[in-house]
Amino acid sequence: MTIDTHLTVIDRLRRREFPAVPDRSAMVESGPGYHIAGLRVSGEFWDADAAEVAETEEDFTAELTALVQALSLRWGAPETVDLGAHLERSARGLPVRPPLDTLGGYVPRMHGWRVQGRWIGVGVGQGARELPFQLLVAVGEGAAVQGARTPSSG
């Protein structure tokens, strides 16, 4: 997929209504107040060597960087959202509100913007060494990530 294709998907999700109950299709997981979609997903790495995993990670990171640059041209510099604390809370059996509960299992941090009452975030992650890399977009109500932000480093 190209950056233009990713931008088209993001724009569609920004305009899409949130469902009243959780829903999942082949491409999008949605719930009250959020949508999460895989913009690009690699294959699994069960028998892959370290060089193949590193090359794929580098490719996904470069694609994320290009997407963040394109979105920054539209909406300005992003905020950084660190999801590690939410993943830790979830692992300890403590409640984490959606979509942070789901996102924390996919990506360690996201780059996000607040646009017209919604929050749009993008990030790359891999749940474990053998699992696929994922370039994700999340769209949520304006307060979807409140309390999850960290200062931007750039």
mmCIF file of C-alpha atoms in Angstrom:
data_model
loop_
_atom_site.group_PDB
_atom_site.id
_atom_site.type_symbol
_atom_site.label_atom_id
_atom_site.label_comp_id
_atom_site.label_asym_id
_atom_site.label_seq_id
_atom_site.Cartn_x
_atom_site.Cartn_y
_atom_site.Cartn_z
ATOM 1 C CA MET A 1 0.000 0.000 0.000
ATOM 2 C CA THR A 2 1.051 3.566 -0.525
ATOM 3 C CA ILE A 3 0.942 6.535 1.826
ATOM 4 C CA ASP A 4 -1.946 7.928 -0.257
ATOM 5 C CA THR A 5 -3.875 4.697 0.295
ATOM 6 C CA HIS A 6 -3.207 4.897 4.050
ATOM 7 C CA LEU A 7 -4.422 8.515 4.100
ATOM 8 C CA THR A 8 -7.626 7.483 2.308
ATOM 9 C CA VAL A 9 -8.295 4.759 4.894
ATOM 10 C CA ILE A 10 -7.613 7.196 7.745
ATOM 11 C CA ASP A 11 -10.000 9.762 6.241
ATOM 12 C CA ARG A 12 -12.747 7.136 5.896
ATOM 13 C CA LEU A 13 -12.324 6.033 9.507
ATOM 14 C CA ARG A 14 -12.396 9.665 10.710
ATOM 15 C CA ARG A 15 -15.840 10.119 9.138
ATOM 16 C CA ARG A 16 -17.229 6.716 10.126
ATOM 17 C CA GLU A 17 -19.726 6.532 12.974
ATOM 18 C CA PHE A 18 -18.749 4.561 16.062
ATOM 19 C CA PRO A 19 -20.916 1.499 16.748
ATOM 20 C CA ALA A 20 -22.965 1.147 19.931
ATOM 21 C CA VAL A 21 -21.475 -2.309 20.583
ATOM 22 C CA PRO A 22 -18.091 -3.842 19.682
ATOM 23 C CA ASP A 23 -17.845 -4.998 16.074
ATOM 24 C CA ARG A 24 -15.095 -6.560 13.998
ATOM 25 C CA SER A 25 -14.674 -6.937 10.254
ATOM 26 C CA ALA A 26 -11.739 -8.294 8.283
ATOM 27 C CA MET A 27 -9.953 -4.923 8.415
ATOM 28 C CA VAL A 28 -11.444 -2.892 11.291
ATOM 29 C CA GLU A 29 -12.126 -3.470 14.967
ATOM 30 C CA SER A 30 -14.644 -0.960 16.305
ATOM 31 C CA GLY A 31 -16.452 -0.248 19.513
ATOM 32 C CA PRO A 32 -18.217 2.570 21.284
ATOM 33 C CA GLY A 33 -15.952 5.545 20.661
ATOM 34 C CA TYR A 34 -13.201 3.972 18.553
ATOM 35 C CA HIS A 35 -11.995 2.226 15.372
ATOM 36 C CA ILE A 36 -8.685 0.339 14.985
ATOM 37 C CA ALA A 37 -7.462 -0.789 11.563
ATOM 38 C CA GLY A 38 -4.363 -2.518 10.243
ATOM 39 C CA LEU A 39 -2.989 -0.392 7.434
ATOM 40 C CA ARG A 40 -0.337 -3.012 6.742
ATOM 41 C CA VAL A 41 0.402 -6.372 8.355
ATOM 42 C CA SER A 42 3.469 -8.531 7.657
ATOM 43 C CA GLY A 43 3.611 -12.286 7.633
ATOM 44 C CA GLU A 44 4.433 -14.258 10.757
ATOM 45 C CA PHE A 45 8.036 -15.044 11.712
ATOM 46 C CA TRP A 46 7.885 -18.561 13.179
ATOM 47 C CA ASP A 47 10.870 -19.800 11.146
ATOM 48 C CA ALA A 48 12.449 -16.455 10.257
ATOM 49 C CA ASP A 49 16.023 -15.527 11.004
ATOM 50 C CA ALA A 50 16.928 -12.394 12.942
ATOM 51 C CA ALA A 51 18.034 -10.538 9.784
ATOM 52 C CA GLU A 52 14.614 -11.017 8.157
ATOM 53 C CA VAL A 53 12.823 -9.768 11.274
ATOM 54 C CA ALA A 54 15.138 -6.739 11.516
ATOM 55 C CA GLU A 55 14.651 -5.908 7.827
ATOM 56 C CA THR A 56 10.866 -6.079 8.160
ATOM 57 C CA GLU A 57 10.942 -3.920 11.290
ATOM 58 C CA GLU A 58 13.073 -1.335 9.485
ATOM 59 C CA ASP A 59 10.656 -1.326 6.525
ATOM 60 C CA PHE A 60 7.607 -0.840 8.775
ATOM 61 C CA THR A 61 9.352 1.886 10.785
ATOM 62 C CA ALA A 62 10.235 3.761 7.581
ATOM 63 C CA GLU A 63 6.620 3.514 6.405
ATOM 64 C CA LEU A 64 5.387 4.810 9.777
ATOM 65 C CA THR A 65 7.839 7.730 9.573
ATOM 66 C CA ALA A 66 6.577 8.657 6.100
ATOM 67 C CA LEU A 67 2.954 8.439 7.277
ATOM 68 C CA VAL A 68 3.656 10.592 10.364
ATOM 69 C CA GLN A 69 5.312 13.176 8.100
ATOM 70 C CA ALA A 70 2.294 13.233 5.768
ATOM 71 C CA LEU A 71 -0.163 13.576 8.657
ATOM 72 C CA SER A 72 1.999 16.268 10.281
ATOM 73 C CA LEU A 73 1.745 18.324 7.096
ATOM 74 C CA ARG A 74 -2.045 18.191 7.525
ATOM 75 C CA TRP A 75 -2.404 18.611 11.281
ATOM 76 C CA GLY A 76 0.918 19.759 12.748
ATOM 77 C CA ALA A 77 3.315 17.965 15.064
ATOM 78 C CA PRO A 78 1.892 14.863 16.753
ATOM 79 C CA GLU A 79 1.705 14.092 20.435
ATOM 80 C CA THR A 80 3.340 10.850 21.569
ATOM 81 C CA VAL A 81 1.171 8.336 23.386
ATOM 82 C CA ASP A 82 3.028 5.695 25.418
ATOM 83 C CA LEU A 83 0.848 2.619 25.835
ATOM 84 C CA GLY A 84 3.235 0.613 28.024
ATOM 85 C CA ALA A 85 1.541 1.495 31.298
ATOM 86 C CA HIS A 86 -1.822 0.370 29.927
ATOM 87 C CA LEU A 87 -0.369 -2.957 28.814
ATOM 88 C CA GLU A 88 1.125 -3.448 32.299
ATOM 89 C CA ARG A 89 -2.217 -2.641 33.963
ATOM 90 C CA SER A 90 -3.982 -5.097 31.685
ATOM 91 C CA ALA A 91 -1.381 -7.814 32.391
ATOM 92 C CA ARG A 92 -1.968 -7.337 36.136
ATOM 93 C CA GLY A 93 -5.719 -7.794 35.613
ATOM 94 C CA LEU A 94 -6.522 -4.142 36.233
ATOM 95 C CA PRO A 95 -9.143 -2.386 34.102
ATOM 96 C CA VAL A 96 -8.025 -0.405 31.046
ATOM 97 C CA ARG A 97 -10.653 1.420 29.010
ATOM 98 C CA PRO A 98 -11.105 0.839 25.280
ATOM 99 C CA PRO A 99 -9.384 1.436 22.920
ATOM 100 C CA LEU A 100 -6.253 1.647 25.110
ATOM 101 C CA ASP A 101 -6.741 -1.964 26.245
ATOM 102 C CA THR A 102 -6.582 -3.227 22.661
ATOM 103 C CA LEU A 103 -3.924 -0.826 21.369
ATOM 104 C CA GLY A 104 -1.525 -1.672 24.207
ATOM 105 C CA GLY A 105 -1.429 -5.258 22.994
ATOM 106 C CA TYR A 106 -0.463 -4.173 19.482
ATOM 107 C CA VAL A 107 1.888 -1.197 19.714
ATOM 108 C CA PRO A 108 4.094 0.277 22.461
ATOM 109 C CA ARG A 109 3.483 3.913 21.440
ATOM 110 C CA MET A 110 1.536 5.941 18.930
ATOM 111 C CA HIS A 111 1.818 9.310 17.236
ATOM 112 C CA GLY A 112 -1.489 11.134 17.520
ATOM 113 C CA TRP A 113 -3.423 14.238 16.545
ATOM 114 C CA ARG A 114 -6.703 15.738 17.697
ATOM 115 C CA VAL A 115 -8.804 16.686 14.687
ATOM 116 C CA GLN A 116 -12.410 17.910 14.723
ATOM 117 C CA GLY A 117 -13.262 16.274 18.041
ATOM 118 C CA ARG A 118 -11.546 12.980 17.267
ATOM 119 C CA TRP A 119 -8.150 11.554 18.074
ATOM 120 C CA ILE A 120 -6.187 9.887 15.247
ATOM 121 C CA GLY A 121 -3.134 7.787 16.089
ATOM 122 C CA VAL A 122 -0.671 5.673 14.102
ATOM 123 C CA GLY A 123 1.970 3.236 15.305
ATOM 124 C CA VAL A 124 3.941 0.086 14.543
ATOM 125 C CA GLY A 125 4.208 -2.941 16.758
ATOM 126 C CA GLN A 126 4.818 -6.649 16.999
ATOM 127 C CA GLY A 127 3.234 -8.622 19.833
ATOM 128 C CA ALA A 128 6.085 -11.149 20.012
ATOM 129 C CA ARG A 129 9.093 -12.081 17.869
ATOM 130 C CA GLU A 130 7.169 -14.702 15.884
ATOM 131 C CA LEU A 131 4.066 -12.533 15.305
ATOM 132 C CA PRO A 132 3.493 -10.116 12.413
ATOM 133 C CA PHE A 133 4.498 -6.481 12.421
ATOM 134 C CA GLN A 134 1.479 -4.182 12.164
ATOM 135 C CA LEU A 135 1.130 -0.594 11.030
ATOM 136 C CA LEU A 136 -2.043 0.507 12.805
ATOM 137 C CA VAL A 137 -4.353 3.489 12.812
ATOM 138 C CA ALA A 138 -6.729 4.210 15.652
ATOM 139 C CA VAL A 139 -9.528 6.763 15.564
ATOM 140 C CA GLY A 140 -11.289 7.612 18.781
ATOM 141 C CA GLU A 141 -13.447 10.137 20.507
ATOM 142 C CA GLY A 142 -11.489 13.201 21.591
ATOM 143 C CA ALA A 143 -10.880 11.833 25.105
ATOM 144 C CA ALA A 144 -9.946 8.334 23.897
ATOM 145 C CA VAL A 145 -6.321 8.676 24.971
ATOM 146 C CA GLN A 146 -6.658 11.227 27.756
ATOM 147 C CA GLY A 147 -4.113 10.461 30.445
ATOM 148 C CA ALA A 148 -1.992 8.329 28.097
ATOM 149 C CA ARG A 149 0.057 11.105 26.546
ATOM 150 C CA THR A 150 3.752 11.661 27.071
ATOM 151 C CA PRO A 151 5.742 14.725 26.065
ATOM 152 C CA SER A 152 6.880 14.709 22.435
ATOM 153 C CA SER A 153 10.569 14.229 22.001
ATOM 154 C CA GLY A 154 10.866 16.168 18.833
#
